[in-house]
Amino acid sequence: MSHKVGVIGGDGIGPEVIKEGLKVIEAAGVNLEIHDYDLGGERYLRDGVVLPDSVLDEWRALDVLYLGAVGTPDVPPGLIERGLLLKMRFDLDLYINLRPFVVAKSENNEGHDFMVIRENTEGAYAGEGGFLRKGTPHEVATQGSVNTRHGVERCIRYAFELANSREKKHLTLVHKTNVLTFAGDLWGRTFQAVAEEYPSVETSYNHVDAACIYFVENPQRYDVIVTDNLFGDILTDLGGAISGGIGLASSANLNPERTSPSMFEPVHGSAPDIVGTGKANPTAAILSGALMLDFLMEDEAARRIERACADPKTQNGSTSEIGDAIAAQV
Ligand code: NAI
Ligand code: MG
């Protein structure tokens, strides 16, 4: 059986790393039916197209989407992020953003293995807010955070299911309930209510600022973390930094009910400073490909890819040399 995959290489190093990801998946013996989409900042600069509704409709017939990175220095900030990335997350209802952080135990590292589940469709990213008297000395800008019981509960429930399926069965809620007393209260109450359905999962709570300290000093304490959109965005960059850097950080944007295709992408951006130099590490994209295979029930191939990526012997050389080494091991 072949899986229908929409591929958006995007800008900068995006197409370079996606090429290696597809190479590795092919080496793992998984059949993909590839549908290529030319989207991103370069495409926008060429003909003004960001993400037409007709493309979104085509995607609904696919199984998954595999994205490199989008964004070019000459496009105004926010245009591609809102028009393409956030539009994908919102319109395809990709309400779970899942990011694994794994470091093997070694002589100079205790090692850790945890996942962050970030709510991906609400919070400060919902776009609530506006200007008043813009451009005057009395200008006002507000930026709200939208938290619905439905949106919060489905995210927390996913995190409990995930924690319940793991060995440690531990789930930490991260928020800022002491200051964000409305949104935090809703998150806290919902967390408590869902916890009652999962008596085998041990729970805890950290304020987001404290979590930043624990990430650096004692990440071994974590198994699964659930948090809101903005906290998750920031915390997962820190997670990347303590887990081998941006060249290794993978992510999944999931629609768990499979009513639309889920999207898999490395955490990093288009890295215009190293495009074309062969310096881009394709491992983040390749590991995102492994998450995609997991979602497509190709677990055995996914595990082989993860093992090859974790082998230090594959982590030397240029973009294509790393891709070749991982493909050869797989
Ligand atoms: P970036 O992630 O592209 O680069 C940050 C730094 O990390 C750079 O020094 C870069 O060379 C390095 N880097 C990134 N990926 C790497 C890899 N695979 N191997 C080795 N080094 C790597 O973030 P930046 O510079 O803030 O953004 C550049 C563009 O990418 C912007 O237009 C931004 O909007 C966009 N962006 C897109 C994202 C996406 O498509 N999901 C996510 C983040 C940024
Ligand atoms: Mg980020």
mmCIF file of C-alpha atoms and ligand atoms in Angstrom:
data_model
loop_
_atom_site.group_PDB
_atom_site.id
_atom_site.type_symbol
_atom_site.label_atom_id
_atom_site.label_comp_id
_atom_site.label_asym_id
_atom_site.label_seq_id
_atom_site.Cartn_x
_atom_site.Cartn_y
_atom_site.Cartn_z
ATOM 1 C CA MET A 1 0.000 0.000 0.000
ATOM 2 C CA SER A 2 1.292 3.486 -0.698
ATOM 3 C CA HIS A 3 0.522 6.530 1.439
ATOM 4 C CA LYS A 4 -0.536 9.796 -0.190
ATOM 5 C CA VAL A 5 1.858 12.522 0.977
ATOM 6 C CA GLY A 6 1.665 16.220 0.175
ATOM 7 C CA VAL A 7 5.254 17.536 0.148
ATOM 8 C CA ILE A 8 5.970 21.211 0.731
ATOM 9 C CA GLY A 9 9.735 21.708 0.624
ATOM 10 C CA GLY A 10 9.271 25.459 1.070
ATOM 11 C CA ASP A 11 12.117 27.965 1.273
ATOM 12 C CA GLY A 12 15.826 28.044 2.061
ATOM 13 C CA ILE A 13 17.102 24.756 3.481
ATOM 14 C CA GLY A 14 13.529 23.349 3.515
ATOM 15 C CA PRO A 15 13.801 21.518 0.170
ATOM 16 C CA GLU A 16 17.370 20.380 1.003
ATOM 17 C CA VAL A 17 16.363 18.605 4.211
ATOM 18 C CA ILE A 18 13.069 17.216 2.866
ATOM 19 C CA LYS A 19 14.953 15.593 -0.011
ATOM 20 C CA GLU A 20 17.017 13.645 2.561
ATOM 21 C CA GLY A 21 13.887 12.776 4.559
ATOM 22 C CA LEU A 22 12.247 11.247 1.487
ATOM 23 C CA LYS A 23 15.478 9.421 0.627
ATOM 24 C CA VAL A 24 15.514 7.800 4.085
ATOM 25 C CA ILE A 25 11.819 6.831 3.983
ATOM 26 C CA GLU A 26 12.375 5.196 0.618
ATOM 27 C CA ALA A 27 15.390 3.327 2.027
ATOM 28 C CA ALA A 28 13.144 2.104 4.865
ATOM 29 C CA GLY A 29 10.977 0.424 2.237
ATOM 30 C CA VAL A 30 7.836 2.492 2.771
ATOM 31 C CA ASN A 31 5.907 3.370 -0.379
ATOM 32 C CA LEU A 32 4.819 6.985 -0.741
ATOM 33 C CA GLU A 33 2.687 8.565 -3.440
ATOM 34 C CA ILE A 34 4.179 12.062 -3.535
ATOM 35 C CA HIS A 35 2.227 15.192 -4.409
ATOM 36 C CA ASP A 36 4.572 18.184 -4.645
ATOM 37 C CA TYR A 37 3.468 21.706 -3.679
ATOM 38 C CA ASP A 38 5.499 24.819 -4.422
ATOM 39 C CA LEU A 39 4.531 27.146 -1.561
ATOM 40 C CA GLY A 40 6.287 29.559 0.789
ATOM 41 C CA GLY A 41 7.989 32.938 0.693
ATOM 42 C CA GLU A 42 9.677 32.458 -2.709
ATOM 43 C CA ARG A 43 6.396 31.458 -4.309
ATOM 44 C CA TYR A 44 4.682 34.481 -2.740
ATOM 45 C CA LEU A 45 7.348 36.836 -4.081
ATOM 46 C CA ARG A 46 6.964 35.303 -7.551
ATOM 47 C CA ASP A 47 3.179 35.478 -7.967
ATOM 48 C CA GLY A 48 1.529 36.590 -4.714
ATOM 49 C CA VAL A 49 0.145 33.133 -3.870
ATOM 50 C CA VAL A 50 0.280 32.003 -0.223
ATOM 51 C CA LEU A 51 -2.212 29.146 0.291
ATOM 52 C CA PRO A 52 -5.209 28.980 -2.046
ATOM 53 C CA ASP A 53 -8.377 27.299 -0.730
ATOM 54 C CA SER A 54 -8.246 24.961 -3.732
ATOM 55 C CA VAL A 55 -4.928 23.572 -2.454
ATOM 56 C CA LEU A 56 -6.381 23.078 1.023
ATOM 57 C CA ASP A 57 -9.220 21.125 -0.595
ATOM 58 C CA GLU A 58 -6.741 18.924 -2.489
ATOM 59 C CA TRP A 59 -4.894 18.225 0.747
ATOM 60 C CA ARG A 60 -8.036 16.887 2.390
ATOM 61 C CA ALA A 61 -7.789 13.875 0.063
ATOM 62 C CA LEU A 62 -4.203 13.108 1.181
ATOM 63 C CA ASP A 63 -3.038 11.030 4.159
ATOM 64 C CA VAL A 64 -0.316 13.353 5.517
ATOM 65 C CA LEU A 65 1.717 16.484 4.745
ATOM 66 C CA TYR A 66 5.513 16.765 4.995
ATOM 67 C CA LEU A 67 6.913 20.286 5.220
ATOM 68 C CA GLY A 68 10.494 21.609 5.185
ATOM 69 C CA ALA A 69 10.402 25.252 6.263
ATOM 70 C CA VAL A 70 8.865 28.436 4.955
ATOM 71 C CA GLY A 71 9.938 32.064 5.191
ATOM 72 C CA THR A 72 12.288 34.358 3.285
ATOM 73 C CA PRO A 73 13.917 37.560 4.538
ATOM 74 C CA ASP A 74 12.165 39.768 1.911
ATOM 75 C CA VAL A 75 8.616 38.794 2.899
ATOM 76 C CA PRO A 76 7.017 40.898 5.664
ATOM 77 C CA PRO A 77 7.045 39.028 9.018
ATOM 78 C CA GLY A 78 3.818 37.216 9.794
ATOM 79 C CA LEU A 79 2.555 36.984 6.226
ATOM 80 C CA ILE A 80 3.666 33.406 5.566
ATOM 81 C CA GLU A 81 3.383 32.346 9.225
ATOM 82 C CA ARG A 82 -0.267 33.433 9.415
ATOM 83 C CA GLY A 83 -1.212 32.797 5.800
ATOM 84 C CA LEU A 84 0.343 29.368 5.443
ATOM 85 C CA LEU A 85 1.488 27.716 8.699
ATOM 86 C CA LEU A 86 -1.265 28.960 11.008
ATOM 87 C CA LYS A 87 -3.873 28.587 8.267
ATOM 88 C CA MET A 88 -2.866 24.939 7.871
ATOM 89 C CA ARG A 89 -3.089 24.358 11.614
ATOM 90 C CA PHE A 90 -6.445 26.102 11.953
ATOM 91 C CA ASP A 91 -8.218 25.001 8.750
ATOM 92 C CA LEU A 92 -7.058 21.380 9.000
ATOM 93 C CA ASP A 93 -7.720 21.476 12.771
ATOM 94 C CA LEU A 94 -4.221 20.221 13.640
ATOM 95 C CA TYR A 95 -4.854 20.821 17.310
ATOM 96 C CA ILE A 96 -1.952 18.819 18.727
ATOM 97 C CA ASN A 97 1.620 19.930 18.289
ATOM 98 C CA LEU A 98 3.812 17.064 19.458
ATOM 99 C CA ARG A 99 7.553 17.446 19.983
ATOM 100 C CA PRO A 100 9.752 14.627 21.335
ATOM 101 C CA PHE A 101 13.028 15.364 23.142
ATOM 102 C CA VAL A 102 15.341 12.403 23.494
ATOM 103 C CA VAL A 103 18.981 12.346 24.534
ATOM 104 C CA ALA A 104 20.690 9.015 25.147
ATOM 105 C CA LYS A 105 22.500 8.511 28.454
ATOM 106 C CA SER A 106 26.249 8.903 28.053
ATOM 107 C CA GLU A 107 29.393 9.666 30.034
ATOM 108 C CA ASN A 108 28.758 13.398 30.161
ATOM 109 C CA ASN A 109 24.956 13.448 29.880
ATOM 110 C CA GLU A 110 22.365 11.867 32.141
ATOM 111 C CA GLY A 111 20.022 11.603 29.166
ATOM 112 C CA HIS A 112 16.298 12.346 28.989
ATOM 113 C CA ASP A 113 13.198 11.257 27.096
ATOM 114 C CA PHE A 114 10.065 13.391 27.187
ATOM 115 C CA MET A 115 7.414 14.822 24.882
ATOM 116 C CA VAL A 116 5.755 18.218 24.863
ATOM 117 C CA ILE A 117 2.119 18.399 23.781
ATOM 118 C CA ARG A 118 1.351 21.964 22.785
ATOM 119 C CA GLU A 119 -2.197 23.157 22.059
ATOM 120 C CA ASN A 120 -1.957 24.282 18.447
ATOM 121 C CA THR A 121 -5.134 26.154 17.480
ATOM 122 C CA GLU A 122 -6.011 28.602 20.280
ATOM 123 C CA GLY A 123 -4.367 30.765 22.938
ATOM 124 C CA ALA A 124 -2.467 33.858 21.871
ATOM 125 C CA TYR A 125 -2.218 32.511 18.313
ATOM 126 C CA ALA A 126 -5.959 32.738 17.634
ATOM 127 C CA GLY A 127 -5.428 36.307 16.461
ATOM 128 C CA GLU A 128 -7.772 38.047 18.899
ATOM 129 C CA GLY A 129 -6.963 41.716 19.374
ATOM 130 C CA GLY A 130 -6.432 44.878 17.441
ATOM 131 C CA PHE A 131 -5.297 48.475 17.337
ATOM 132 C CA LEU A 132 -6.913 51.650 18.503
ATOM 133 C CA ARG A 133 -5.630 55.071 17.367
ATOM 134 C CA LYS A 134 -2.826 53.323 15.489
ATOM 135 C CA GLY A 135 0.181 55.515 14.726
ATOM 136 C CA THR A 136 -0.762 58.199 17.248
ATOM 137 C CA PRO A 137 0.946 58.852 20.593
ATOM 138 C CA HIS A 138 -2.106 57.295 22.267
ATOM 139 C CA GLU A 139 -1.932 54.113 20.265
ATOM 140 C CA VAL A 140 -3.369 50.979 21.908
ATOM 141 C CA ALA A 141 -2.586 47.390 20.906
ATOM 142 C CA THR A 142 -4.335 44.438 22.530
ATOM 143 C CA GLN A 143 -3.575 40.758 21.965
ATOM 144 C CA GLY A 144 -5.929 38.323 23.625
ATOM 145 C CA SER A 145 -5.620 34.640 24.415
ATOM 146 C CA VAL A 146 -8.536 32.419 23.435
ATOM 147 C CA ASN A 147 -9.087 29.282 25.537
ATOM 148 C CA THR A 148 -12.195 27.190 24.988
ATOM 149 C CA ARG A 149 -13.251 24.290 27.203
ATOM 150 C CA HIS A 150 -13.542 22.140 24.066
ATOM 151 C CA GLY A 151 -10.095 23.121 22.781
ATOM 152 C CA VAL A 152 -8.339 22.768 26.123
ATOM 153 C CA GLU A 153 -10.040 19.492 27.011
ATOM 154 C CA ARG A 154 -9.276 17.679 23.756
ATOM 155 C CA CYS A 155 -5.618 18.680 24.035
ATOM 156 C CA ILE A 156 -5.347 17.565 27.671
ATOM 157 C CA ARG A 157 -7.154 14.309 26.880
ATOM 158 C CA TYR A 158 -4.687 13.550 24.085
ATOM 159 C CA ALA A 159 -1.813 14.159 26.522
ATOM 160 C CA PHE A 160 -3.337 11.773 29.106
ATOM 161 C CA GLU A 161 -3.793 9.085 26.435
ATOM 162 C CA LEU A 162 -0.167 9.520 25.396
ATOM 163 C CA ALA A 163 1.137 9.463 28.980
ATOM 164 C CA ASN A 164 -0.964 6.374 29.692
ATOM 165 C CA SER A 165 0.675 4.576 26.753
ATOM 166 C CA ARG A 166 4.214 5.288 27.985
ATOM 167 C CA GLU A 167 6.268 3.454 30.560
ATOM 168 C CA LYS A 168 6.547 6.227 33.163
ATOM 169 C CA LYS A 169 2.872 7.299 32.860
ATOM 170 C CA HIS A 170 3.558 10.784 34.131
ATOM 171 C CA LEU A 171 1.944 14.014 32.892
ATOM 172 C CA THR A 172 2.884 17.580 33.855
ATOM 173 C CA LEU A 173 0.673 20.566 33.170
ATOM 174 C CA VAL A 174 2.728 23.707 32.469
ATOM 175 C CA HIS A 175 1.012 27.109 32.688
ATOM 176 C CA LYS A 176 1.143 30.341 34.646
ATOM 177 C CA THR A 177 -1.965 29.877 36.775
ATOM 178 C CA ASN A 178 -0.786 32.324 39.437
ATOM 179 C CA VAL A 179 -0.919 35.300 37.042
ATOM 180 C CA LEU A 180 -3.073 34.208 34.091
ATOM 181 C CA THR A 181 -5.915 33.492 36.480
ATOM 182 C CA PHE A 182 -8.693 33.107 33.887
ATOM 183 C CA ALA A 183 -7.030 30.935 31.248
ATOM 184 C CA GLY A 184 -4.971 29.173 33.933
ATOM 185 C CA ASP A 185 -8.080 28.392 35.931
ATOM 186 C CA LEU A 186 -9.771 26.805 32.916
ATOM 187 C CA TRP A 187 -6.646 24.753 32.122
ATOM 188 C CA GLY A 188 -6.223 23.697 35.752
ATOM 189 C CA ARG A 189 -9.840 22.672 36.280
ATOM 190 C CA THR A 190 -9.985 20.798 32.981
ATOM 191 C CA PHE A 191 -6.719 19.010 33.815
ATOM 192 C CA GLN A 192 -8.113 17.894 37.204
ATOM 193 C CA ALA A 193 -11.375 16.712 35.641
ATOM 194 C CA VAL A 194 -9.728 14.643 32.894
ATOM 195 C CA ALA A 195 -7.167 13.245 35.394
ATOM 196 C CA GLU A 196 -9.994 11.429 37.180
ATOM 197 C CA GLU A 197 -10.508 9.314 34.058
ATOM 198 C CA TYR A 198 -6.838 8.243 34.097
ATOM 199 C CA PRO A 199 -6.102 6.974 37.612
ATOM 200 C CA SER A 200 -2.962 5.167 36.398
ATOM 201 C CA VAL A 201 -1.328 8.418 35.205
ATOM 202 C CA GLU A 202 0.604 10.346 37.836
ATOM 203 C CA THR A 203 0.225 14.119 37.451
ATOM 204 C CA SER A 204 2.051 17.268 38.442
ATOM 205 C CA TYR A 205 1.993 20.989 37.719
ATOM 206 C CA ASN A 206 4.801 23.506 36.991
ATOM 207 C CA HIS A 207 4.660 27.221 36.361
ATOM 208 C CA VAL A 208 6.232 27.905 32.980
ATOM 209 C CA ASP A 209 9.123 29.946 34.393
ATOM 210 C CA ALA A 210 10.005 27.147 36.809
ATOM 211 C CA ALA A 211 9.742 24.648 33.951
ATOM 212 C CA CYS A 212 12.474 26.612 32.136
ATOM 213 C CA ILE A 213 14.808 25.994 35.076
ATOM 214 C CA TYR A 214 13.913 22.295 35.285
ATOM 215 C CA PHE A 215 14.448 21.887 31.527
ATOM 216 C CA VAL A 216 18.035 22.998 31.999
ATOM 217 C CA GLU A 217 18.786 21.478 35.408
ATOM 218 C CA ASN A 218 16.723 18.316 35.619
ATOM 219 C CA PRO A 219 14.838 17.349 32.422
ATOM 220 C CA GLN A 220 14.838 13.717 33.637
ATOM 221 C CA ARG A 221 11.825 14.593 35.795
ATOM 222 C CA TYR A 222 9.585 14.861 32.729
ATOM 223 C CA ASP A 223 7.695 12.227 30.748
ATOM 224 C CA VAL A 224 4.831 14.050 28.994
ATOM 225 C CA ILE A 225 4.146 17.790 29.298
ATOM 226 C CA VAL A 226 0.954 19.509 28.184
ATOM 227 C CA THR A 227 0.787 23.270 27.748
ATOM 228 C CA ASP A 228 -0.806 26.126 25.847
ATOM 229 C CA ASN A 229 0.176 27.427 22.421
ATOM 230 C CA LEU A 230 2.564 30.260 23.335
ATOM 231 C CA PHE A 231 4.228 28.549 26.319
ATOM 232 C CA GLY A 232 4.662 25.460 24.149
ATOM 233 C CA ASP A 233 6.267 27.426 21.352
ATOM 234 C CA ILE A 234 8.889 28.921 23.651
ATOM 235 C CA LEU A 235 9.432 25.854 25.830
ATOM 236 C CA THR A 236 10.031 23.577 22.840
ATOM 237 C CA ASP A 237 12.809 25.813 21.518
ATOM 238 C CA LEU A 238 14.456 25.395 24.917
ATOM 239 C CA GLY A 239 13.740 21.668 24.674
ATOM 240 C CA GLY A 240 15.603 21.635 21.350
ATOM 241 C CA ALA A 241 18.543 23.502 22.837
ATOM 242 C CA ILE A 242 18.999 20.914 25.631
ATOM 243 C CA SER A 243 18.529 17.977 23.248
ATOM 244 C CA GLY A 244 21.292 18.332 20.697
ATOM 245 C CA GLY A 245 20.188 21.570 19.055
ATOM 246 C CA ILE A 246 17.898 22.769 16.335
ATOM 247 C CA GLY A 247 19.302 20.349 13.746
ATOM 248 C CA LEU A 248 17.693 17.431 15.602
ATOM 249 C CA ALA A 249 14.306 18.838 16.736
ATOM 250 C CA SER A 250 11.297 17.197 15.064
ATOM 251 C CA SER A 251 7.584 17.875 15.312
ATOM 252 C CA ALA A 252 4.126 16.670 14.371
ATOM 253 C CA ASN A 253 0.971 18.761 13.913
ATOM 254 C CA LEU A 254 -1.782 16.243 14.489
ATOM 255 C CA ASN A 255 -5.449 15.874 13.796
ATOM 256 C CA PRO A 256 -5.850 12.754 15.964
ATOM 257 C CA GLU A 257 -9.332 11.940 14.618
ATOM 258 C CA ARG A 258 -7.861 11.894 11.071
ATOM 259 C CA THR A 259 -10.624 14.092 9.661
ATOM 260 C CA SER A 260 -7.863 15.907 7.733
ATOM 261 C CA PRO A 261 -4.187 15.194 6.979
ATOM 262 C CA SER A 262 -1.708 15.731 9.814
ATOM 263 C CA MET A 263 1.470 17.667 9.078
ATOM 264 C CA PHE A 264 5.064 16.786 9.963
ATOM 265 C CA GLU A 265 7.943 19.289 9.946
ATOM 266 C CA PRO A 266 11.311 19.997 11.536
ATOM 267 C CA VAL A 267 11.141 22.699 14.211
ATOM 268 C CA HIS A 268 13.770 24.864 12.506
ATOM 269 C CA GLY A 269 13.126 27.530 9.883
ATOM 270 C CA SER A 270 14.534 28.110 6.408
ATOM 271 C CA ALA A 271 18.003 29.125 7.718
ATOM 272 C CA PRO A 272 18.823 31.600 4.936
ATOM 273 C CA ASP A 273 22.334 31.981 6.392
ATOM 274 C CA ILE A 274 23.366 28.437 5.422
ATOM 275 C CA VAL A 275 21.206 27.673 2.379
ATOM 276 C CA GLY A 276 23.170 25.980 -0.408
ATOM 277 C CA THR A 277 26.253 25.355 1.760
ATOM 278 C CA GLY A 278 25.509 21.745 2.687
ATOM 279 C CA LYS A 279 25.682 22.718 6.368
ATOM 280 C CA ALA A 280 21.995 22.054 7.105
ATOM 281 C CA ASN A 281 21.560 18.990 9.299
ATOM 282 C CA PRO A 282 18.708 16.964 7.751
ATOM 283 C CA THR A 283 18.192 14.882 10.925
ATOM 284 C CA ALA A 284 15.325 17.052 12.256
ATOM 285 C CA ALA A 285 13.466 16.575 8.973
ATOM 286 C CA ILE A 286 14.307 12.858 8.889
ATOM 287 C CA LEU A 287 13.042 12.379 12.479
ATOM 288 C CA SER A 288 9.881 14.295 11.542
ATOM 289 C CA GLY A 289 9.537 11.752 8.736
ATOM 290 C CA ALA A 290 9.755 9.005 11.380
ATOM 291 C CA LEU A 291 6.926 10.665 13.333
ATOM 292 C CA MET A 292 4.962 10.702 10.065
ATOM 293 C CA LEU A 293 5.571 6.966 9.581
ATOM 294 C CA ASP A 294 4.407 6.348 13.158
ATOM 295 C CA PHE A 295 1.161 8.115 12.341
ATOM 296 C CA LEU A 296 0.853 6.003 9.161
ATOM 297 C CA MET A 297 1.219 2.838 11.314
ATOM 298 C CA GLU A 298 4.655 2.096 9.850
ATOM 299 C CA ASP A 299 6.130 1.792 13.353
ATOM 300 C CA GLU A 300 8.825 -0.694 12.500
ATOM 301 C CA ALA A 301 10.329 1.566 9.804
ATOM 302 C CA ALA A 302 10.027 4.558 12.143
ATOM 303 C CA ARG A 303 12.014 2.788 14.882
ATOM 304 C CA ARG A 304 14.769 1.845 12.404
ATOM 305 C CA ILE A 305 15.050 5.487 11.294
ATOM 306 C CA GLU A 306 15.191 6.750 14.886
ATOM 307 C CA ARG A 307 17.931 4.256 15.737
ATOM 308 C CA ALA A 308 20.003 5.302 12.707
ATOM 309 C CA CYS A 309 19.602 9.003 13.596
ATOM 310 C CA ALA A 310 20.725 8.327 17.181
ATOM 311 C CA ASP A 311 23.947 6.657 15.999
ATOM 312 C CA PRO A 312 26.717 9.288 16.231
ATOM 313 C CA LYS A 313 28.410 7.676 13.209
ATOM 314 C CA THR A 314 25.628 9.028 10.950
ATOM 315 C CA GLN A 315 26.009 12.575 12.256
ATOM 316 C CA ASN A 316 29.053 13.721 10.280
ATOM 317 C CA GLY A 317 29.407 15.522 6.977
ATOM 318 C CA SER A 318 27.231 17.543 4.657
ATOM 319 C CA THR A 319 23.433 17.522 4.356
ATOM 320 C CA SER A 320 23.450 14.774 1.735
ATOM 321 C CA GLU A 321 26.235 12.787 3.434
ATOM 322 C CA ILE A 322 24.235 12.619 6.678
ATOM 323 C CA GLY A 323 21.140 11.639 4.673
ATOM 324 C CA ASP A 324 23.115 8.921 2.855
ATOM 325 C CA ALA A 325 24.582 7.557 6.098
ATOM 326 C CA ILE A 326 21.159 7.333 7.764
ATOM 327 C CA ALA A 327 19.609 5.795 4.639
ATOM 328 C CA ALA A 328 22.396 3.205 4.483
ATOM 329 C CA GLN A 329 21.854 2.132 8.120
ATOM 330 C CA VAL A 330 18.088 1.991 7.717
HETATM 331 P P1 NAI B 1 16.044 29.222 11.657
HETATM 332 O O1 NAI B 1 15.610 28.030 12.396
HETATM 333 O O2 NAI B 1 15.843 29.208 10.199
HETATM 334 O O3 NAI B 1 17.613 29.467 11.935
HETATM 335 C C1 NAI B 1 18.141 29.741 13.232
HETATM 336 C C2 NAI B 1 19.618 29.321 13.276
HETATM 337 O O4 NAI B 1 19.708 27.897 13.311
HETATM 338 C C3 NAI B 1 20.417 29.774 12.058
HETATM 339 O O5 NAI B 1 21.711 30.131 12.462
HETATM 340 C C4 NAI B 1 20.454 28.539 11.190
HETATM 341 O O6 NAI B 1 21.594 28.473 10.336
HETATM 342 C C5 NAI B 1 20.460 27.408 12.206
HETATM 343 N N1 NAI B 1 19.790 26.207 11.687
HETATM 344 C C6 NAI B 1 18.446 26.056 11.456
HETATM 345 N N2 NAI B 1 18.187 24.834 10.978
HETATM 346 C C7 NAI B 1 19.361 24.180 10.924
HETATM 347 C C8 NAI B 1 19.736 22.860 10.520
HETATM 348 N N3 NAI B 1 18.838 21.967 10.057
HETATM 349 N N4 NAI B 1 21.043 22.537 10.579
HETATM 350 C C9 NAI B 1 21.964 23.408 11.031
HETATM 351 N N5 NAI B 1 21.658 24.657 11.436
HETATM 352 C C10 NAI B 1 20.373 25.043 11.376
HETATM 353 O O7 NAI B 1 15.312 30.465 12.336
HETATM 354 P P2 NAI B 1 15.319 32.007 11.884
HETATM 355 O O8 NAI B 1 16.656 32.397 11.390
HETATM 356 O O9 NAI B 1 14.716 32.726 13.007
HETATM 357 O O10 NAI B 1 14.284 32.096 10.690
HETATM 358 C C11 NAI B 1 14.617 32.043 9.308
HETATM 359 C C12 NAI B 1 13.338 32.031 8.493
HETATM 360 O O11 NAI B 1 12.623 30.826 8.747
HETATM 361 C C13 NAI B 1 12.371 33.170 8.825
HETATM 362 O O12 NAI B 1 11.774 33.595 7.638
HETATM 363 C C14 NAI B 1 11.358 32.519 9.735
HETATM 364 O O13 NAI B 1 10.120 33.168 9.686
HETATM 365 C C15 NAI B 1 11.286 31.134 9.151
HETATM 366 N N6 NAI B 1 10.828 30.098 10.111
HETATM 367 C C16 NAI B 1 10.007 29.130 9.626
HETATM 368 C C17 NAI B 1 9.578 28.095 10.416
HETATM 369 C C18 NAI B 1 8.725 27.038 9.818
HETATM 370 O O14 NAI B 1 8.645 26.904 8.614
HETATM 371 N N7 NAI B 1 8.057 26.245 10.619
HETATM 372 C C19 NAI B 1 9.987 28.000 11.829
HETATM 373 C C20 NAI B 1 10.922 29.025 12.228
HETATM 374 C C21 NAI B 1 11.305 30.046 11.394
HETATM 375 MG MG MG B 2 9.067 28.317 17.625
#
